[in-house]
């Protein structure tokens, strides 16, 4: 029986810069994150499913505040520091998302401005990117650089400002609902990565970073092609 391949829809757009999330977008750290947060949940009498439903893309102390709303903020900060230390030390199983290395290489090769915008600390981001074999982007907006974490748009707006580009001309690359919401709230277009991204209504979706291609047009502008 002759099988006709499904048609591939290619999307081409322009951007001044790309703002990239890390976990779930460039790096797969799913196993260690869920293991540590599941244990934290069990230690505090919280349903792990509830915890895992809100933590992705959000800073830890903010997740704790949602899960244990009556607890002092200082305790959340202290416990999140412990969790971050554990996440930084436990890198077994952390690998690059398919296509991440090629995407970063293309951004550098084509001279497209880009930044990492992550809810991780700078130390945690460096550890995970190193273990995954990925270079740190030239501009990094990490947890310590913002006062409000995703889904607040502060991080992405800070990324655009650090690159010196118009926020409205940036494209965000994100996997989590919190991150996608932050990008949209910043007035940016958002490429959602992964099977769960579509539910958060990003501008476009791709399976992984292999579906994102960057180049320069004849006028020197950045071209982003999705497939």
CSV table of C-alpha atoms in Angstrom, one decimal:
chain,number,residue,atom,x,y,z
A,1,UNK,CA,0.0,0.0,0.0
A,2,UNK,CA,1.4,3.4,-1.0
A,3,UNK,CA,1.8,5.7,2.0
A,4,UNK,CA,1.7,9.4,1.3
A,5,UNK,CA,3.8,11.3,3.8
A,6,UNK,CA,2.1,14.0,5.9
A,7,UNK,CA,2.6,17.5,4.6
A,8,UNK,CA,5.0,19.6,6.5
A,9,UNK,CA,3.9,23.2,7.1
A,10,UNK,CA,6.9,25.6,7.3
A,11,UNK,CA,6.5,28.9,9.0
A,12,UNK,CA,8.9,31.8,8.3
A,13,UNK,CA,9.0,35.0,10.4
A,14,UNK,CA,11.5,37.7,11.4
A,15,UNK,CA,12.9,38.6,14.8
A,16,UNK,CA,15.3,41.0,16.4
A,17,UNK,CA,16.4,38.4,19.0
A,18,UNK,CA,15.6,35.0,20.5
A,19,UNK,CA,15.1,34.6,24.3
A,20,UNK,CA,15.6,31.0,25.3
A,21,UNK,CA,14.4,29.2,28.4
A,22,UNK,CA,16.7,26.4,29.6
A,23,UNK,CA,15.0,23.5,31.4
A,24,UNK,CA,12.7,21.6,28.9
A,25,UNK,CA,13.8,23.9,26.1
A,26,UNK,CA,17.6,23.4,25.8
A,27,UNK,CA,18.2,20.9,28.6
A,28,UNK,CA,16.2,17.9,29.7
A,29,UNK,CA,16.5,17.9,33.5
A,30,UNK,CA,13.1,16.4,34.0
A,31,UNK,CA,14.2,13.4,36.1
A,32,UNK,CA,16.2,15.2,38.7
A,33,UNK,CA,13.7,18.1,39.1
A,34,UNK,CA,10.8,15.8,39.6
A,35,UNK,CA,12.7,13.5,42.0
A,36,UNK,CA,13.7,16.3,44.3
A,37,UNK,CA,10.4,18.1,44.3
A,38,UNK,CA,8.5,14.8,44.8
A,39,UNK,CA,10.6,14.2,47.9
A,40,UNK,CA,10.0,17.8,49.1
A,41,UNK,CA,6.3,17.3,48.7
A,42,UNK,CA,6.2,14.0,50.6
A,43,UNK,CA,8.2,15.6,53.4
A,44,UNK,CA,5.7,18.4,53.7
A,45,UNK,CA,2.4,16.5,53.3
A,46,UNK,CA,1.8,18.0,49.8
A,47,UNK,CA,0.4,15.9,46.9
A,48,UNK,CA,3.4,15.5,44.5
A,49,UNK,CA,1.0,15.8,41.5
A,50,UNK,CA,-0.1,19.2,42.7
A,51,UNK,CA,3.5,20.3,43.1
A,52,UNK,CA,4.6,19.0,39.7
A,53,UNK,CA,1.7,20.8,38.1
A,54,UNK,CA,3.0,24.2,39.1
A,55,UNK,CA,6.7,24.2,39.5
A,56,UNK,CA,8.0,24.2,35.9
A,57,UNK,CA,9.3,27.6,34.9
A,58,UNK,CA,8.6,29.1,38.3
A,59,UNK,CA,11.2,29.9,41.0
A,60,UNK,CA,11.1,27.5,43.9
A,61,UNK,CA,10.2,29.9,46.7
A,62,UNK,CA,7.2,31.1,44.7
A,63,UNK,CA,6.0,27.5,44.1
A,64,UNK,CA,6.4,26.8,47.8
A,65,UNK,CA,4.3,29.9,48.6
A,66,UNK,CA,1.5,28.6,46.5
A,67,UNK,CA,1.7,25.1,48.0
A,68,UNK,CA,2.1,26.3,51.6
A,69,UNK,CA,0.5,29.7,51.7
A,70,UNK,CA,0.6,30.2,55.4
A,71,UNK,CA,4.4,29.6,55.7
A,72,UNK,CA,6.8,32.4,56.3
A,73,UNK,CA,8.7,33.6,53.2
A,74,UNK,CA,12.0,33.2,54.9
A,75,UNK,CA,11.5,29.5,55.3
A,76,UNK,CA,10.6,29.2,51.6
A,77,UNK,CA,13.8,31.0,50.7
A,78,UNK,CA,15.9,28.8,52.9
A,79,UNK,CA,14.4,25.5,51.6
A,80,UNK,CA,14.6,26.6,48.0
A,81,UNK,CA,18.3,27.4,48.5
A,82,UNK,CA,18.8,23.8,49.8
A,83,UNK,CA,16.9,22.4,46.8
A,84,UNK,CA,18.9,24.5,44.4
A,85,UNK,CA,22.1,23.2,45.9
A,86,UNK,CA,20.9,19.7,45.5
A,87,UNK,CA,19.8,20.3,41.9
A,88,UNK,CA,23.2,21.8,41.1
A,89,UNK,CA,25.0,18.8,42.5
A,90,UNK,CA,22.7,16.2,41.1
A,91,UNK,CA,23.3,16.3,37.3
A,92,UNK,CA,23.0,12.6,36.5
A,93,UNK,CA,20.6,12.2,33.5
A,94,UNK,CA,20.8,15.8,32.5
A,95,UNK,CA,21.1,15.9,28.7
A,96,UNK,CA,20.6,18.3,25.8
A,97,UNK,CA,17.2,18.6,24.2
A,98,UNK,CA,17.4,17.3,20.6
A,99,UNK,CA,18.5,20.1,18.3
A,100,UNK,CA,19.6,22.5,21.1
A,101,UNK,CA,23.3,22.4,20.2
A,102,UNK,CA,22.6,23.0,16.5
A,103,UNK,CA,20.2,25.9,17.4
A,104,UNK,CA,22.8,27.6,19.6
A,105,UNK,CA,25.5,27.1,17.0
A,106,UNK,CA,23.3,28.6,14.3
A,107,UNK,CA,22.5,31.7,16.5
A,108,UNK,CA,26.3,32.3,16.9
A,109,UNK,CA,27.1,31.6,13.3
A,110,UNK,CA,24.4,33.8,11.9
A,111,UNK,CA,25.0,36.6,14.5
A,112,UNK,CA,21.5,36.6,15.8
A,113,UNK,CA,21.2,38.2,19.2
A,114,UNK,CA,20.0,35.8,21.9
A,115,UNK,CA,19.8,35.4,25.6
A,116,UNK,CA,19.1,32.7,28.2
A,117,UNK,CA,16.1,33.6,30.4
A,118,UNK,CA,15.8,31.0,33.2
A,119,UNK,CA,14.3,30.6,36.6
A,120,UNK,CA,17.4,28.7,37.7
A,121,UNK,CA,20.3,30.4,39.4
A,122,UNK,CA,23.4,31.2,37.3
A,123,UNK,CA,25.3,28.4,39.1
A,124,UNK,CA,22.6,25.8,38.4
A,125,UNK,CA,22.2,27.0,34.7
A,126,UNK,CA,26.0,26.7,34.2
A,127,UNK,CA,26.1,23.2,35.7
A,128,UNK,CA,23.3,21.9,33.6
A,129,UNK,CA,24.4,23.5,30.4
A,130,UNK,CA,28.0,22.1,31.0
A,131,UNK,CA,26.8,18.6,31.7
A,132,UNK,CA,24.5,18.7,28.6
A,133,UNK,CA,27.5,19.8,26.5
A,134,UNK,CA,26.0,23.2,25.6
A,135,UNK,CA,27.7,26.6,25.7
A,136,UNK,CA,26.3,29.3,27.9
A,137,UNK,CA,24.7,32.1,25.9
A,138,UNK,CA,26.5,35.5,25.9
A,139,UNK,CA,23.6,37.1,27.9
A,140,UNK,CA,22.0,35.3,30.8
A,141,UNK,CA,19.0,36.5,32.9
A,142,UNK,CA,18.8,34.1,35.9
A,143,UNK,CA,16.8,33.9,39.1
A,144,UNK,CA,19.0,36.5,40.9
A,145,UNK,CA,18.5,39.1,38.1
A,146,UNK,CA,14.7,39.5,38.6
A,147,UNK,CA,12.4,40.3,41.5
A,148,UNK,CA,9.4,38.3,40.1
A,149,UNK,CA,9.6,34.9,38.4
A,150,UNK,CA,7.7,33.5,35.5
A,151,UNK,CA,4.8,33.7,34.7
A,152,UNK,CA,5.6,37.4,35.3
A,153,UNK,CA,7.2,38.9,32.2
A,154,UNK,CA,10.1,40.6,34.0
A,155,UNK,CA,12.7,38.2,32.9
A,156,UNK,CA,12.0,38.3,29.2
A,157,UNK,CA,11.7,42.1,29.3
A,158,UNK,CA,15.1,42.2,31.0
A,159,UNK,CA,16.5,39.9,28.4
A,160,UNK,CA,15.3,42.2,25.6
A,161,UNK,CA,16.7,45.3,27.4
A,162,UNK,CA,20.1,43.5,28.0
A,163,UNK,CA,20.3,42.8,24.2
A,164,UNK,CA,19.2,46.4,23.4
A,165,UNK,CA,16.3,45.3,21.2
A,166,UNK,CA,12.6,46.1,21.1
A,167,UNK,CA,10.7,43.6,23.2
A,168,UNK,CA,7.9,43.4,20.7
A,169,UNK,CA,10.4,42.1,18.1
A,170,UNK,CA,11.7,39.3,20.2
A,171,UNK,CA,10.7,35.6,20.0
A,172,UNK,CA,10.6,33.5,23.2
A,173,UNK,CA,11.3,29.8,23.1
A,174,UNK,CA,9.7,28.0,26.0
A,175,UNK,CA,8.2,24.7,27.1
A,176,UNK,CA,6.3,25.4,30.3
A,177,UNK,CA,2.9,27.0,30.8
A,178,UNK,CA,4.4,29.6,33.2
A,179,UNK,CA,7.2,30.5,30.7
A,180,UNK,CA,4.8,30.7,27.8
A,181,UNK,CA,2.5,33.0,29.8
A,182,UNK,CA,5.5,35.2,30.7
A,183,UNK,CA,6.5,35.5,27.1
A,184,UNK,CA,3.0,36.4,25.9
A,185,UNK,CA,2.6,38.9,28.8
A,186,UNK,CA,5.9,40.6,27.7
A,187,UNK,CA,4.2,41.2,24.3
A,188,UNK,CA,6.4,38.8,22.5
A,189,UNK,CA,5.7,35.9,20.2
A,190,UNK,CA,6.4,32.5,21.7
A,191,UNK,CA,7.5,29.2,20.2
A,192,UNK,CA,6.3,26.4,22.4
A,193,UNK,CA,8.5,23.3,22.6
A,194,UNK,CA,7.2,19.9,23.5
A,195,UNK,CA,4.0,17.9,23.6
A,196,UNK,CA,2.5,19.9,26.4
A,197,UNK,CA,3.2,23.4,25.1
A,198,UNK,CA,0.1,23.7,22.9
A,199,UNK,CA,-2.2,23.8,25.9
A,200,UNK,CA,-0.7,27.1,27.0
A,201,UNK,CA,-1.5,28.7,23.6
A,202,UNK,CA,1.9,29.9,22.4
A,203,UNK,CA,2.1,31.6,19.0
A,204,UNK,CA,3.6,28.5,17.4
A,205,UNK,CA,4.6,25.0,18.5
A,206,UNK,CA,7.4,22.6,17.6
A,207,UNK,CA,8.3,19.1,18.8
A,208,UNK,CA,11.8,20.2,19.9
A,209,UNK,CA,14.6,22.5,19.0
A,210,UNK,CA,15.2,20.6,15.7
A,211,UNK,CA,12.2,22.4,14.4
A,212,UNK,CA,13.7,25.9,14.8
A,213,UNK,CA,16.1,27.3,12.2
A,214,UNK,CA,17.8,30.7,12.1
A,215,UNK,CA,19.5,32.6,9.3
A,216,UNK,CA,20.0,36.1,7.9
A,217,UNK,CA,18.2,37.6,4.9
A,218,UNK,CA,19.8,39.8,2.3
A,219,UNK,CA,19.2,42.9,4.4
A,220,UNK,CA,20.9,41.3,7.4
A,221,UNK,CA,17.7,40.7,9.3
A,222,UNK,CA,17.2,37.5,11.4
A,223,UNK,CA,14.9,34.9,9.8
A,224,UNK,CA,13.3,32.2,12.0
A,225,UNK,CA,11.9,29.2,10.2
A,226,UNK,CA,9.8,26.6,12.0
A,227,UNK,CA,9.0,23.1,10.8
